[in-house]
Coordinates of C-alpha atoms and ligand atoms in Angstrom, one line a residue:
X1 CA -25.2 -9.4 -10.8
X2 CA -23.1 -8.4 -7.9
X3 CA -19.2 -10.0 -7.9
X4 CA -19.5 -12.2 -4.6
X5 CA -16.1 -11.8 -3.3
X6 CA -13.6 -14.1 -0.7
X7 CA -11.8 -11.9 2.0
X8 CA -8.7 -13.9 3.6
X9 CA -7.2 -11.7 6.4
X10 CA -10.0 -10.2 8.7
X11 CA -8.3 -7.6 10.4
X12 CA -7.7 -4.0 10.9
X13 CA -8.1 -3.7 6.6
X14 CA -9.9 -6.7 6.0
X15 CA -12.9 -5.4 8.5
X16 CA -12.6 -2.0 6.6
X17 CA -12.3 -3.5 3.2
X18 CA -15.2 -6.2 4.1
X19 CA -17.4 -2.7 5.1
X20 CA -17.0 -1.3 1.5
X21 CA -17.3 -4.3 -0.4
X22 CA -20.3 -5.6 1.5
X23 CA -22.3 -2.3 2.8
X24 CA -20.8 0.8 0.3
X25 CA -19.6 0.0 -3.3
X26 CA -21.8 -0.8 -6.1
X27 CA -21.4 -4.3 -7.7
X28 CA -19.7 -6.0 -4.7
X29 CA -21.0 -8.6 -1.8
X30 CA -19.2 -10.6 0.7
X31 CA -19.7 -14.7 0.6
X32 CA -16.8 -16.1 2.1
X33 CA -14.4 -15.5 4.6
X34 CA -11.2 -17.3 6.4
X35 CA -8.7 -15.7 8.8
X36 CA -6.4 -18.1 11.1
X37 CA -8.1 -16.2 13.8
X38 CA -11.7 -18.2 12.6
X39 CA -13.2 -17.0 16.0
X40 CA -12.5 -13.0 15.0
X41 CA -14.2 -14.0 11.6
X42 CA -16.8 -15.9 12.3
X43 CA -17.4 -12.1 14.7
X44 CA -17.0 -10.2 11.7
X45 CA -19.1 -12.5 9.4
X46 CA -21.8 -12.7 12.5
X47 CA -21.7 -8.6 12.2
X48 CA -23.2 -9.0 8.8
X49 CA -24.9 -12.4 8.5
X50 CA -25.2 -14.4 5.7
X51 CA -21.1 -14.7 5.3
X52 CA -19.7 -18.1 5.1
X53 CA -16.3 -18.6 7.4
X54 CA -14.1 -21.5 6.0
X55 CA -11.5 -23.0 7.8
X56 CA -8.5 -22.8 5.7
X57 CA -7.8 -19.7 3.2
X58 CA -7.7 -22.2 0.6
X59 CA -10.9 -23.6 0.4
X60 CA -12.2 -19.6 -0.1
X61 CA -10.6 -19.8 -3.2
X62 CA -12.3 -23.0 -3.6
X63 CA -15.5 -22.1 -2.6
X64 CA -17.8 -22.0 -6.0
X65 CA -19.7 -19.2 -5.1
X66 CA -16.9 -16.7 -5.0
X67 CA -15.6 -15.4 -8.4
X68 CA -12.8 -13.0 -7.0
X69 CA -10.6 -12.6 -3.8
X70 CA -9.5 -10.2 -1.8
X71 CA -6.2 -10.5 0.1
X72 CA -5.7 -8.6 3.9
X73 CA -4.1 -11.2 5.8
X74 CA -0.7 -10.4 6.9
X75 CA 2.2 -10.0 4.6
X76 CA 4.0 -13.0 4.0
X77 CA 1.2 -15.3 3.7
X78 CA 0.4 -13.1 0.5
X79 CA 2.5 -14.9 -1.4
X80 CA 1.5 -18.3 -0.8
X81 CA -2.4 -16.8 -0.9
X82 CA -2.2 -15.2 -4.7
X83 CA -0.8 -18.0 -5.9
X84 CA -3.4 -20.3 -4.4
X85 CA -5.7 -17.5 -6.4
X86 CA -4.2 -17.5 -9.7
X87 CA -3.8 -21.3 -9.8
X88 CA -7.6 -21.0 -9.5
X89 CA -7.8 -18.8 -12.3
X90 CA -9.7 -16.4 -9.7
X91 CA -8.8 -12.5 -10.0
X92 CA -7.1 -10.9 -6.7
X93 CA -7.0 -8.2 -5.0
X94 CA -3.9 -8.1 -2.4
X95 CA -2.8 -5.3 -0.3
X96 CA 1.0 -4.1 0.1
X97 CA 3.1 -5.8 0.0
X98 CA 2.5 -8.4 -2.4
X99 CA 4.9 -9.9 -1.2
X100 CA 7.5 -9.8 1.4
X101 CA 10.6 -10.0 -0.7
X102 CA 11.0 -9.9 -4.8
X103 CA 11.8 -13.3 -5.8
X104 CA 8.3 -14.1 -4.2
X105 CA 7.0 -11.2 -6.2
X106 CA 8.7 -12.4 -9.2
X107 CA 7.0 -15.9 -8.9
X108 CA 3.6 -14.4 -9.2
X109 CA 4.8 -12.6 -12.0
X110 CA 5.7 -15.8 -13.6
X111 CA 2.8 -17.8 -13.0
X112 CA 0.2 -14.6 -14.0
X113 CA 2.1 -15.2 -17.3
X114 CA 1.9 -18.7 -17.6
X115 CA -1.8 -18.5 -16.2
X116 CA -2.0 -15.9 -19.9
X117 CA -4.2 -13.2 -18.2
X118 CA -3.9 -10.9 -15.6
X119 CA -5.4 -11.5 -12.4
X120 CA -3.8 -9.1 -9.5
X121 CA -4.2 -6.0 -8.6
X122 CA -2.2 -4.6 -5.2
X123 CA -3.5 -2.5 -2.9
X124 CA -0.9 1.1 -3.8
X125 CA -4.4 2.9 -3.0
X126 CA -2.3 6.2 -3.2
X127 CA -2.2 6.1 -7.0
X128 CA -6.2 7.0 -6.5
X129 CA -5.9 9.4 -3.7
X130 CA -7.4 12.7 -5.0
X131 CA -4.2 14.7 -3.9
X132 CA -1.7 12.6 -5.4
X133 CA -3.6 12.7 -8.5
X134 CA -3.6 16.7 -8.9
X135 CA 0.1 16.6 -7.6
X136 CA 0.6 14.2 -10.9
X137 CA -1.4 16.7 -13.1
X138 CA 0.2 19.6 -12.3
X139 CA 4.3 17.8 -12.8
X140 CA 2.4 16.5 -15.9
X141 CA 1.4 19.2 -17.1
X142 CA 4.4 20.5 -16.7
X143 CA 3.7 23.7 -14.2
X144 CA 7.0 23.4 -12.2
X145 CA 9.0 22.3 -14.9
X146 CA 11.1 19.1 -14.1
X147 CA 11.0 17.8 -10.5
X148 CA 14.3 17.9 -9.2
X149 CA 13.7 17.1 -5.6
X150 CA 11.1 16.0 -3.4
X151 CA 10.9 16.3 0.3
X152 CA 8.3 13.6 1.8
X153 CA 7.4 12.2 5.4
X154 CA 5.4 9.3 6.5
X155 CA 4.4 9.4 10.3
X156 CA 2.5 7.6 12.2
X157 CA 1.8 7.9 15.5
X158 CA 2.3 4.5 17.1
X159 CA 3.2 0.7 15.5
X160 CA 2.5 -2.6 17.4
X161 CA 5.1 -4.2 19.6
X162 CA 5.8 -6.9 16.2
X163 CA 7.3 -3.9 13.9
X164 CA 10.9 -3.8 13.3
X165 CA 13.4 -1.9 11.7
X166 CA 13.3 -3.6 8.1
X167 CA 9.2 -3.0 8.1
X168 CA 9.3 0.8 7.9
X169 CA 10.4 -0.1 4.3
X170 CA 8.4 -3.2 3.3
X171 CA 5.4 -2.4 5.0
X172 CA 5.6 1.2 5.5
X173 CA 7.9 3.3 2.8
X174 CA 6.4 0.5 -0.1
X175 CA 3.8 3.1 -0.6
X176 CA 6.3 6.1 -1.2
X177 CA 8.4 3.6 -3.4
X178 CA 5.2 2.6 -5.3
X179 CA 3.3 5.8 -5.5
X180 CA 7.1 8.5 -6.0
X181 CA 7.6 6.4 -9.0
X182 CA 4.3 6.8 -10.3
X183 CA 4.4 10.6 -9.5
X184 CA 7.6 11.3 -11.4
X185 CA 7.2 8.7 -14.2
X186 CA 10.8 6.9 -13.3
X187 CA 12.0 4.0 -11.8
X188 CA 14.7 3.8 -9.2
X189 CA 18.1 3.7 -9.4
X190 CA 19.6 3.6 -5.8
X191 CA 18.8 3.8 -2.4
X192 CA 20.8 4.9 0.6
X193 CA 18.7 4.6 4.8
X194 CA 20.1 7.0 7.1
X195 CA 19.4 6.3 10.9
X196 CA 19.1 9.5 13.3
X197 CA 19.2 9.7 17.1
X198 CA 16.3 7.2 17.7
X199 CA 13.2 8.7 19.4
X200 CA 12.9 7.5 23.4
X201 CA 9.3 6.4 22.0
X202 CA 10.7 2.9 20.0
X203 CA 11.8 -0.1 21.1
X204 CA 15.4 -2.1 20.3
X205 CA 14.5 -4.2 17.3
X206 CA 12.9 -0.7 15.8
X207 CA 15.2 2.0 14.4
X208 CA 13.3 5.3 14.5
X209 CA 13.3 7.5 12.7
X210 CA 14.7 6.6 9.5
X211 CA 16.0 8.5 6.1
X212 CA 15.6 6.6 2.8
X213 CA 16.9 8.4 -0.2
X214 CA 16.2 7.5 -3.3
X215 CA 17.6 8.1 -6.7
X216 CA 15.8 8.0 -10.0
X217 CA 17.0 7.4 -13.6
X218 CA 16.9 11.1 -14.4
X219 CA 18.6 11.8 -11.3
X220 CA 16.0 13.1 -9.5
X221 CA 16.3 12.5 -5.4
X222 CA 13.9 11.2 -2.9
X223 CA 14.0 12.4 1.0
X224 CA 11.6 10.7 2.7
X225 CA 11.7 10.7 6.5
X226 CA 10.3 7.8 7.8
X227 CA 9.0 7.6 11.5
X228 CA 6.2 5.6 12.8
X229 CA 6.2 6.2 16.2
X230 CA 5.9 10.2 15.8
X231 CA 3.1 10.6 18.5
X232 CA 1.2 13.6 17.5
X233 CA -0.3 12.1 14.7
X234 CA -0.8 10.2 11.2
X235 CA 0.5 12.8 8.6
X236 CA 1.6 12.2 4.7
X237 CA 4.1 15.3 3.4
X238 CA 5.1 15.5 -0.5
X239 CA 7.0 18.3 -1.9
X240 CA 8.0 18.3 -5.3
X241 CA 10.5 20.8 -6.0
X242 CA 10.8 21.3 -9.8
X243 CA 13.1 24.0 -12.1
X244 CA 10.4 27.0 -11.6
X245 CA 8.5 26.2 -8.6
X246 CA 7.2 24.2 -5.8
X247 CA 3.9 21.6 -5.8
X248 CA 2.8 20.3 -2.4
X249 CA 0.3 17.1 -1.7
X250 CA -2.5 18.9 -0.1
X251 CA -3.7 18.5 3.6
X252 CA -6.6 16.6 4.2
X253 CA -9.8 18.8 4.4
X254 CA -9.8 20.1 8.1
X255 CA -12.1 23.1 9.7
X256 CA -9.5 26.1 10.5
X257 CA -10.3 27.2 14.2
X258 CA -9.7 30.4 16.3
X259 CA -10.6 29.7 19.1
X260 CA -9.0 29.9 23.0
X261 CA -6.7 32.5 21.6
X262 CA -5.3 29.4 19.1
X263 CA -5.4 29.2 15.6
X264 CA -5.6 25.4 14.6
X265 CA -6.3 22.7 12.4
X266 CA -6.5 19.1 13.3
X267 CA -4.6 16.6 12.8
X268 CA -5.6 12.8 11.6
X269 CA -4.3 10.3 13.4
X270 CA -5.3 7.0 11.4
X271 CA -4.6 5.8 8.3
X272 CA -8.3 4.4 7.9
X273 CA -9.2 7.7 7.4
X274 CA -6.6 9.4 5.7
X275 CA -7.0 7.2 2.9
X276 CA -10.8 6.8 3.4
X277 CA -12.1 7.9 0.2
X278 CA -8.7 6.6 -1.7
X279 CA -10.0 2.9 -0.7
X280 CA -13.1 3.7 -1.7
X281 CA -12.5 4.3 -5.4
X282 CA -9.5 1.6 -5.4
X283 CA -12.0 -0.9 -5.0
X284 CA -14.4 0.2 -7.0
X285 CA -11.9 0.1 -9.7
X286 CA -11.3 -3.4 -9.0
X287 CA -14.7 -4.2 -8.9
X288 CA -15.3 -2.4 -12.0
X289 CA -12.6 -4.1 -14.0
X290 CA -12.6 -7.4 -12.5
X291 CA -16.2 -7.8 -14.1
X292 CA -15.1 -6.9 -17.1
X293 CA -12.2 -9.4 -17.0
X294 CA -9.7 -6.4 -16.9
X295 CA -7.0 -5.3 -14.3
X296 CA -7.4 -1.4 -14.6
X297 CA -5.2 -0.7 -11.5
X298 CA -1.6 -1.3 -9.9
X299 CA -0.7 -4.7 -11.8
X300 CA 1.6 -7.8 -10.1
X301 CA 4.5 -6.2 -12.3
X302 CA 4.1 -2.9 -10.1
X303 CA 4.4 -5.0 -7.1
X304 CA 6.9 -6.7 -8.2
X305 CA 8.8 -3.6 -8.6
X306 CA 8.2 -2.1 -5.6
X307 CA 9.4 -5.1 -4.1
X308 CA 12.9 -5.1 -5.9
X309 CA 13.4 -1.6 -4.2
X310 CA 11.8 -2.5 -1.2
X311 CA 14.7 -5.7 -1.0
X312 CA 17.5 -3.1 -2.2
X313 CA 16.4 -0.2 0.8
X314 CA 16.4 -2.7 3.6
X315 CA 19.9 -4.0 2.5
X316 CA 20.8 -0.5 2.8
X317 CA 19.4 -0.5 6.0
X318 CA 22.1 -3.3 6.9
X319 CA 24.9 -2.1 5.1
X320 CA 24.6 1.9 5.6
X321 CA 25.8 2.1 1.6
X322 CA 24.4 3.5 -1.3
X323 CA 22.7 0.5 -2.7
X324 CA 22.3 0.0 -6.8
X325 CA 18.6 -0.8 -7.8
X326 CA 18.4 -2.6 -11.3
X327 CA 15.0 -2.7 -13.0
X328 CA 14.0 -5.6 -14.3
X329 CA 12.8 -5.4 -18.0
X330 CA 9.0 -5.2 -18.1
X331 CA 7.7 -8.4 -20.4
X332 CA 5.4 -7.2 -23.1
X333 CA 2.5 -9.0 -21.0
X334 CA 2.7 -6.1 -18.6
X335 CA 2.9 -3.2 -21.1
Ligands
LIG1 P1 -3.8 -7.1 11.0 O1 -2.8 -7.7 11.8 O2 -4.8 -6.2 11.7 O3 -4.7 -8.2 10.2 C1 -4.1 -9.3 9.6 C2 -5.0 -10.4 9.7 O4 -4.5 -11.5 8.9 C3 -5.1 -11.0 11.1 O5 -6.5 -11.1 11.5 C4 -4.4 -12.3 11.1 O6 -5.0 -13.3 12.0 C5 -4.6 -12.7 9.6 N1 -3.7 -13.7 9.1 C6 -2.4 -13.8 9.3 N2 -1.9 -14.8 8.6 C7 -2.9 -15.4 7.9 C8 -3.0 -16.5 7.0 N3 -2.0 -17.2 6.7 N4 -4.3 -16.8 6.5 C9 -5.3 -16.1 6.9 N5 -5.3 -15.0 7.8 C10 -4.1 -14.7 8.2 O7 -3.1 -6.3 9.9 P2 -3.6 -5.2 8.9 O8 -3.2 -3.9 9.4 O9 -5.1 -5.5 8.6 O10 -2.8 -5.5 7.6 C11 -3.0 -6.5 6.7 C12 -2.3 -6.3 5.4 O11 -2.8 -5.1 4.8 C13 -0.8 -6.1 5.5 O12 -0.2 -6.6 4.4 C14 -0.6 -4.6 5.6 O13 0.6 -4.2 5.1 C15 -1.8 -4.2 4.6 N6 -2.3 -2.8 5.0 C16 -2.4 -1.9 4.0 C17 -2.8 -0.6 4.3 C18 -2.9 0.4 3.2 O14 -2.8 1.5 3.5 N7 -3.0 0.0 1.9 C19 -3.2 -0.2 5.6 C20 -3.0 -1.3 6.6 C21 -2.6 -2.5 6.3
LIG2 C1 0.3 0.2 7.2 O1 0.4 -1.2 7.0 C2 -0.2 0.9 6.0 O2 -0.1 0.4 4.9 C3 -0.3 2.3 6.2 O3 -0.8 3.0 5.0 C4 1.0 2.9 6.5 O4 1.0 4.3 6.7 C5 1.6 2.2 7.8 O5 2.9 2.7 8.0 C6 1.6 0.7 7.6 O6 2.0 0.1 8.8

């Protein structure tokens, strides 16, 4: 029996998340959607047929044919949204960031604990992305020795008019904070944002590029250059640098050309496909798990973590100091 599933938030990663769960995972179908633009899905559910659109997100969560949600819709209705889901008693997936600051994470820590089970599961697709993955086998494996540094860039090549300076960390460098911790088996300890010369290509509310540094328990240091309106393309850099040598994220799979007296590669440009196959096996996994009553990926503890940092880096955006991170004690529920 196929998990009939509730998308709230039909855009840009809802259609591409509505795709796989509908047309290309195994065990997944669409029933239900809601999105406060009803007329965009009632196009997307028209695209597939057979789709119910609601008219509010809660009555998705409502609806009796839909055993488990997925969450797209934009950031700070996420809050509001999971809790709607776990009040339910319906699992959840929700994208990044689960929400937009960490005493809303923290209250859907609280009521997953009082609900007794875990139900979410955020959307840090990196943690399956094949190239993360082998960068974590090689640290853990202990082929560099410890990581001391690592040098990392997230570019994109344009945002909308709506992003500003405090959403190239909650919405943007969430994933670095999510999937660097992960990667080095640590949690945070401070962070520090360092503003450039700002590219001619942003806007006043948008301070670009930006330079978060984070440090880790064990001391180890994060550079990650931040800059979302980099033009050329969409492009994901990690270098580890550990005691005895260097690991590197590898490129995305690209055709080497000589050709016009040019050797090339290309470049992506979107994150829907950088991540393509990443997405893929996330939500398999959640599919996979959430019929078996399980949460086998990134729990509501990990966003809640990521959201602590996340709050801590944009006040250092403000302040221009080295801000302290404290990590909250993990409850035993989460272990
Ligand atoms: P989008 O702006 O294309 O779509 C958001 C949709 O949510 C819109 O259709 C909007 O009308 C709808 N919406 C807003 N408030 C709502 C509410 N209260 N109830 C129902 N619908 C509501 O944005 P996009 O790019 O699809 O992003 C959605 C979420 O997914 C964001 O949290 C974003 O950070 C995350 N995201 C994650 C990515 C990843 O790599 N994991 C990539 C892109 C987005
Ligand atoms: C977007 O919301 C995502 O999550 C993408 O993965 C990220 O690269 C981009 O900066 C965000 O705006």
């Amino acid at each position: 029996m196929a998990l009939k599933v509730g998308v709230i938030g039909t855009g840009a990663i809802g259609q591409e998340h509505i795709r796989r769960l509908h047309t290309k995972l195994n065990g997944s179908t669409v029933v239900a959607l809601n999105d406060i633009n009803l007329e965009g899905a009632q196009k997307v559910a028209d695209t597939y047929g057979g789709i119910t659109v609601h008219k509010t997100y809660q009555d998705v969560i409502d609806d009796p044919s839909v055993d488990a949600l997925v969450i797209t819709s934009w950031g700070p209705a996420h809050e509001e949204q999971v809790l709607a889901a776990i009040k339910a008693g319906k699992p959840v997936f929700v994208e990044k960031p689960m929400a937009t600051t960490a005493e809303g994470a923290k209250r859907i820590v609280d009521a997953e604990i009082a609900f007794g089970k875990k139900l979410v599961q955020v959307g840090f697709m990196r943690r399956y992305d094949a190239g993360y993955k082998l960068l974590k086998d090689v640290i853990d494996a202990g082929k560099i020795g410890d990581p001391l540094v690592l040098h990392c860039a997230h570019r994109n090549p344009t945002v909308p008019e709506a992003y500003v300076t405090y959403m190239a960390i909650n919405d943007t460098a969430i994933h670095e904070i999510d999937v660097l911790h992960w990667l080095i088996d640590d949690e945070w300890t401070s962070a520090q944002v360092i503003m450039p010369k700002a590219t001619r290509n942003t806007h006043a509310k948008l301070k670009d590029p930006q330079i978060l540094i984070l440090t880790s328990q064990k001391g180890i240091r994060v550079v990650l250059e931040i800059f979302v309106n980099c033009q050329y393309g969409y492009d994901i850099q990690c270098e580890v640098v550990g005691e005895t040598g260097i690991a590197k994220l590898p490129e995305p799979m690209s055709i080497q050309m000589r050709s016009e007296e040019k050797l090339s590669n290309t470049i992506l440009n979107d994150w829907k496909v950088r991540f393509i196959e990443s997405y893929d096996v996330e939500l398999q996994d959640w599919i996979d798990s959430t019929v078996k009553g399980e949460v086998n990926g990134p729990t509501a503890w990990d966003g809640y973590l990521a959201s602590v940092t996340s709050d801590a880096c944009v006040k250092a955006q403000e302040t221009g100091a080295i801000e302290p991170i404290v990590t909250p004690t993990r409850p035993a529920f989460y272990n």
